[in-house]
Short mmCIF file of C-alpha atoms in Angstrom, two decimals:
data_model
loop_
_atom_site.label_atom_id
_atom_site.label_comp_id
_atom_site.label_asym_id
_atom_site.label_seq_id
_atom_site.Cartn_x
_atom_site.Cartn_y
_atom_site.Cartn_z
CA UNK A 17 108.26 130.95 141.32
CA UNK A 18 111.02 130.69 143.07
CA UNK A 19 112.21 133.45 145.82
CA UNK A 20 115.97 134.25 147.09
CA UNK A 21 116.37 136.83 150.10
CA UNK A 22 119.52 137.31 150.11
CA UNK A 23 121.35 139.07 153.68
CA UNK A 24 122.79 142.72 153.34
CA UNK A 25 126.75 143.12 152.27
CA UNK A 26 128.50 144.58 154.62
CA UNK A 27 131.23 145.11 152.39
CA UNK A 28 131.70 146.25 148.18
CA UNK A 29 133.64 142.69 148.10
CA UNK A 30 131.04 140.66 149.72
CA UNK A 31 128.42 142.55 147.48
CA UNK A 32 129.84 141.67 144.35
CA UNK A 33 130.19 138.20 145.56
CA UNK A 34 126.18 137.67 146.23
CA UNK A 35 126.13 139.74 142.14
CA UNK A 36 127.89 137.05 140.71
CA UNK A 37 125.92 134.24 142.41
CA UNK A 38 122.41 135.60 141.60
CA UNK A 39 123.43 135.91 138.33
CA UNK A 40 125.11 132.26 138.20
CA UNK A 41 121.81 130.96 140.08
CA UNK A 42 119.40 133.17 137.01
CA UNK A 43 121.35 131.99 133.89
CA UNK A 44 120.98 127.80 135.54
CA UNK A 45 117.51 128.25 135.94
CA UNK A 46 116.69 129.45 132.73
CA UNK A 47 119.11 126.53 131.49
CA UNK A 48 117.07 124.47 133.36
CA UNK A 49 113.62 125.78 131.88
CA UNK A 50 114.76 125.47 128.18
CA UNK A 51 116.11 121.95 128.69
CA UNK A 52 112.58 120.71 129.76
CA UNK A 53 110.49 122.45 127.66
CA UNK A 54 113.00 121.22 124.75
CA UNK A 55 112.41 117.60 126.53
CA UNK A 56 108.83 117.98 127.06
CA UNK A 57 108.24 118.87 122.69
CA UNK A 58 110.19 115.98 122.30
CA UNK A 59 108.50 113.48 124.23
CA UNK A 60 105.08 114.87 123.69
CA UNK A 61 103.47 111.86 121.31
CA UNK A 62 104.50 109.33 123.77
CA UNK A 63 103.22 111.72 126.28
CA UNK A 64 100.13 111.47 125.21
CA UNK A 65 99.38 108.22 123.99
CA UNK A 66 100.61 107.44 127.39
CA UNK A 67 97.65 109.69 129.23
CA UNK A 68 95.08 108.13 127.01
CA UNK A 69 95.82 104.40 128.53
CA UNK A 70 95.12 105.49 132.43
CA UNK A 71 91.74 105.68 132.41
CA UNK A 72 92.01 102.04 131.41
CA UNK A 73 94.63 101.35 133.55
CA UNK A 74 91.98 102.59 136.57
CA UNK A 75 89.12 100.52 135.04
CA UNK A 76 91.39 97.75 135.59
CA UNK A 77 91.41 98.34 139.39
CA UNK A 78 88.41 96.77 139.79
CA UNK A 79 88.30 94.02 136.11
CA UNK A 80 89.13 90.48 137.22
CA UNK A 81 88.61 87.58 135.12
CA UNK A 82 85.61 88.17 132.23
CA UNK A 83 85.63 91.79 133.11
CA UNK A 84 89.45 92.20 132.95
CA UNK A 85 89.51 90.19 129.10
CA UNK A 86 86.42 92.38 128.10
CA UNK A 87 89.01 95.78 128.94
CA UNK A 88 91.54 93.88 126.84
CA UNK A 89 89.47 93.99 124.06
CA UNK A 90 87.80 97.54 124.74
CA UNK A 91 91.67 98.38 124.91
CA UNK A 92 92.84 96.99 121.79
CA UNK A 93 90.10 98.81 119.94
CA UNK A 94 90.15 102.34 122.00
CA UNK A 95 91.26 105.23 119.36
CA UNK A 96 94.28 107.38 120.08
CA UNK A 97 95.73 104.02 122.62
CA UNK A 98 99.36 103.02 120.98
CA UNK A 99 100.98 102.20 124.83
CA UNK A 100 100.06 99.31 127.09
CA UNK A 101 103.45 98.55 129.24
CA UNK A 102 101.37 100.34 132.47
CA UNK A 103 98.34 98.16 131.82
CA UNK A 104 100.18 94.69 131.24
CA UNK A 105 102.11 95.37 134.49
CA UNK A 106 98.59 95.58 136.26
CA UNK A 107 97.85 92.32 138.70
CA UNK A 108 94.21 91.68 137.58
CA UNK A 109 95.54 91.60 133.73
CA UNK A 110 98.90 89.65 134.61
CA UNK A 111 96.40 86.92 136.18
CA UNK A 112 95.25 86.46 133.02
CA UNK A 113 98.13 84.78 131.95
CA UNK A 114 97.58 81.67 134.08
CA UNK A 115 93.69 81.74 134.16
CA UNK A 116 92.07 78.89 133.23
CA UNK A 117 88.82 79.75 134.40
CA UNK A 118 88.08 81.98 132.02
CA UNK A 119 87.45 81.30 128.25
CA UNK A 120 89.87 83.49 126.27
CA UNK A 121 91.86 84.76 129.22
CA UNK A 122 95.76 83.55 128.35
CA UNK A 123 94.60 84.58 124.65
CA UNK A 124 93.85 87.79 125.31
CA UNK A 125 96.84 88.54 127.63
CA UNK A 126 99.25 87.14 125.16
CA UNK A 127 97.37 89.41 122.59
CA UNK A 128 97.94 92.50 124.59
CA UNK A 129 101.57 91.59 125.03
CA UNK A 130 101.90 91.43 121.31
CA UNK A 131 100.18 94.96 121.24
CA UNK A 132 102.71 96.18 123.23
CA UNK A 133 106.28 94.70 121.91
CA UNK A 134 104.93 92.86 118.54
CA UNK A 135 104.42 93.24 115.29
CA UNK A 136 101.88 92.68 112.82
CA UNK A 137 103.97 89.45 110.73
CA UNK A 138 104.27 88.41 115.09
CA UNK A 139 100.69 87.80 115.09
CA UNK A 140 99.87 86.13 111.87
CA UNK A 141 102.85 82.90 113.25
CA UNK A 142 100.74 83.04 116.02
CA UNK A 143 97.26 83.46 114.61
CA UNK A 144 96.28 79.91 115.58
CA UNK A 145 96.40 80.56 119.71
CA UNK A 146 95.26 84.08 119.33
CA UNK A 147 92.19 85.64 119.20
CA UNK A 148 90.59 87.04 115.78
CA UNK A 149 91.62 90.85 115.15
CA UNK A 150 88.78 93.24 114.37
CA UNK A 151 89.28 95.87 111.93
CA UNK A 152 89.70 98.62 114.73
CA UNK A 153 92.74 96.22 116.24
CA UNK A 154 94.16 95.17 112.52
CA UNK A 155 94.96 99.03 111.96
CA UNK A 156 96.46 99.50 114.86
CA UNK A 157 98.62 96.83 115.25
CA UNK A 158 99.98 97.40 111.47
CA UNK A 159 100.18 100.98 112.94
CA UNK A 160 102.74 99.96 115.44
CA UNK A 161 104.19 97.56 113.20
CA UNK A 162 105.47 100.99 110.79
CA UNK A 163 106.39 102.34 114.00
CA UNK A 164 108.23 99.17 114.60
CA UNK A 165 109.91 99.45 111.14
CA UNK A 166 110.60 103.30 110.94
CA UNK A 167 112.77 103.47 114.19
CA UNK A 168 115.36 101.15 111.89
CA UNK A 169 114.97 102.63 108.34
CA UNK A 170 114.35 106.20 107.32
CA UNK A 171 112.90 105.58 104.29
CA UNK A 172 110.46 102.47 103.67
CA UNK A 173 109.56 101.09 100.69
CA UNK A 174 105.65 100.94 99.85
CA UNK A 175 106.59 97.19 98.67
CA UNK A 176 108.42 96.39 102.41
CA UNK A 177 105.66 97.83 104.43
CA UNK A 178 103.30 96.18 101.95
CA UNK A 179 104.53 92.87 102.18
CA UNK A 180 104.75 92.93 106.21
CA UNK A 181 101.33 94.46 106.81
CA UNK A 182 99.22 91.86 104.37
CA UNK A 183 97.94 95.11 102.34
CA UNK A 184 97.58 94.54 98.97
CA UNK A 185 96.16 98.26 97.95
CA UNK A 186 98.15 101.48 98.25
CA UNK A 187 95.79 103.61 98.37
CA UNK A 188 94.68 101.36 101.63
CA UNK A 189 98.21 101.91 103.01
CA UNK A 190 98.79 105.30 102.18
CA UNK A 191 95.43 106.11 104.80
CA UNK A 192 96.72 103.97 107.08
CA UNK A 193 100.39 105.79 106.93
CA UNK A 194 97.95 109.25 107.06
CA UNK A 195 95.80 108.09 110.08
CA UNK A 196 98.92 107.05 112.01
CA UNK A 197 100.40 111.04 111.35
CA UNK A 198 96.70 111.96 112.67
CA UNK A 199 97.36 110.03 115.89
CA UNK A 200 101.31 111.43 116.77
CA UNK A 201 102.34 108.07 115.60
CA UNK A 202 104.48 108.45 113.21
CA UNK A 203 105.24 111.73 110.98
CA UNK A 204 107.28 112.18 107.71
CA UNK A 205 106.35 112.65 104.04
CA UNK A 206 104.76 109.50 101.60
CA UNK A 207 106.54 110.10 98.48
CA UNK A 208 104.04 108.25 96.24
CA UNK A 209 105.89 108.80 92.76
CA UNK A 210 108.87 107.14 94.08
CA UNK A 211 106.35 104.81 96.07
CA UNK A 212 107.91 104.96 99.34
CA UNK A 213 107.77 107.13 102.95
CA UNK A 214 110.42 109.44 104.25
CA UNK A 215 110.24 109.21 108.23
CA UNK A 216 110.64 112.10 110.44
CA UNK A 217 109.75 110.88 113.43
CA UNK A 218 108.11 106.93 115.13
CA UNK A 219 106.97 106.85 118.30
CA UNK A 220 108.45 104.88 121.05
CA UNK A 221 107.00 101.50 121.97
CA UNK A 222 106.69 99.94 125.27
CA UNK A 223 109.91 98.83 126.29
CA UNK A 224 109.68 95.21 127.16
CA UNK A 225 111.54 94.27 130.82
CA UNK A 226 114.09 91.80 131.47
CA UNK A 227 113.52 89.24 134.28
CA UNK A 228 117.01 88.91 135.72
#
C-alpha cells in the first residue's frame, strides 16, 4: 500500500490543486494495477512452465560432468518442463558442450538445445549424433513441435501435424494435442470431423540468443 501525506492548503486555489493531483496520482495507479494483472493472465503458461525448470536449474549448481548429463536427461523427461533457455545458459551444462571426458556429454547438450529451439522433424536429421528419445521425451518434444507450428498457422491440419510428428494414429495425436491443453501448452478446439485443430493460444519457446 502505498501512503501520500500531503501538507495543509493554505489557500482554496492551492487546495484544489493537491484535489486534482490525488486524483491524477489514484486513476494512474489503478491504470497501473489493471495493466499488470492484464499482463500477468497473459503470460501465465510461460510463467509457469518457467517456475517448474528452477529447481533444476539449482540442482545444476552443484551437476558437473556425469551428474550434469544425468539432470539433462531427468530434465527432458520431468512433467509440466516445456522451458530450458535458464538451464542451457548454466556453466556446468554449457561445459558439456566441449566435454570429452564424459560419454554422452556434447550429445546430451546438443539434445537439450534442440529441446529448447527445435523441433521434432530437427531431431530425426540429426538422430544419428543424438541420443535415443524415451517415450516421456518423444511427447514432449512433438509437444513443442505443435507449439512450434501453431504460433504460424491458426488452424493445423491433422495430416500436417501428422506428417511432422511421425504419428500415424489420430486417436494417438488427438491425446497428445489434449495432454499439451492439460499442461498450458497449447489451447484451442480439435475439430475432428473436419480433422484439423483451431488454435487459441501456443506457448512461447525459449528464445534462442544471437552472438554478435
Amino acid at each position: 500500500m502505498i501512503t501520500i501525506a500531503a501538507l495543509q492548503p493554505n489557500t482554496q486555489q492551492e487546495q484544489n490543486k493537491d484535489f486534482r493531483f490525488l486524483f491524477y496520482f489514484r486513476i494512474r495507479l489503478i491504470s497501473i494495477s489493471t495493466n499488470f494483472k492484464i499482463q500477468t493472465l497473459k503470460k501465465m503458461p510461460e510463467i509457469g512452465t518457467a517456475s517448474m525448470l528452477e529447481p533444476y536449474v539449482l540442482l545444476a549448481q552443484g551437476a558437473k560432468n556425469a551428474a550434469a548429463v544425468g539432470l539433462v536427461q531427468q530434465v527432458l523427461e520431468a512433467p509440466g518442463v516445456y522451458v530450458f533457455g535458464e538451464l542451457l545458459d548454466h556453466p556446468n551444462i554449457k561445459d558439456l558442450e566441449t566435454n570429452t571426458s564424459t560419454p554422452n556429454a556434447k550429445a546430451y547438450h546438443d539434445l537439450l538445445n534442440l529441446f529448447a529451439y527445435g523441433t521434432f522433424e530437427e531431431y530425426l536429421s540429426a538422430q544419428p549424433q543424438l541420443p535415443a528419445l524415451t517415450e516421456p521425451m518423444k511427447k514432449k518434444l512433438r509437444l513443442l513441435t505443435i507449439a512450434t507450428i501453431a504460433t504460424k498457422e491458426k488452424t493445423i491440419k491433422y495430416e500436417h501435424m501428422q506428417r511432422v510428428l511421425g504419428i500415424d494414429s489420430i486417436r494417438e495425436l488427438e491425446d497428445l494435442i489434449i495432454e499439451g491443453t492439460n499442461n498450458s501448452v497449447l489451447k484451442g478446439k480439435l475439430d475432428q470431423k473436419s480433422k484439423h485443430f483451431e488454435v487459441d493460444y501456443a506457448m512461447g519457446r525459449d528464445i534462442r540468443k544471437v552472438k554478435y
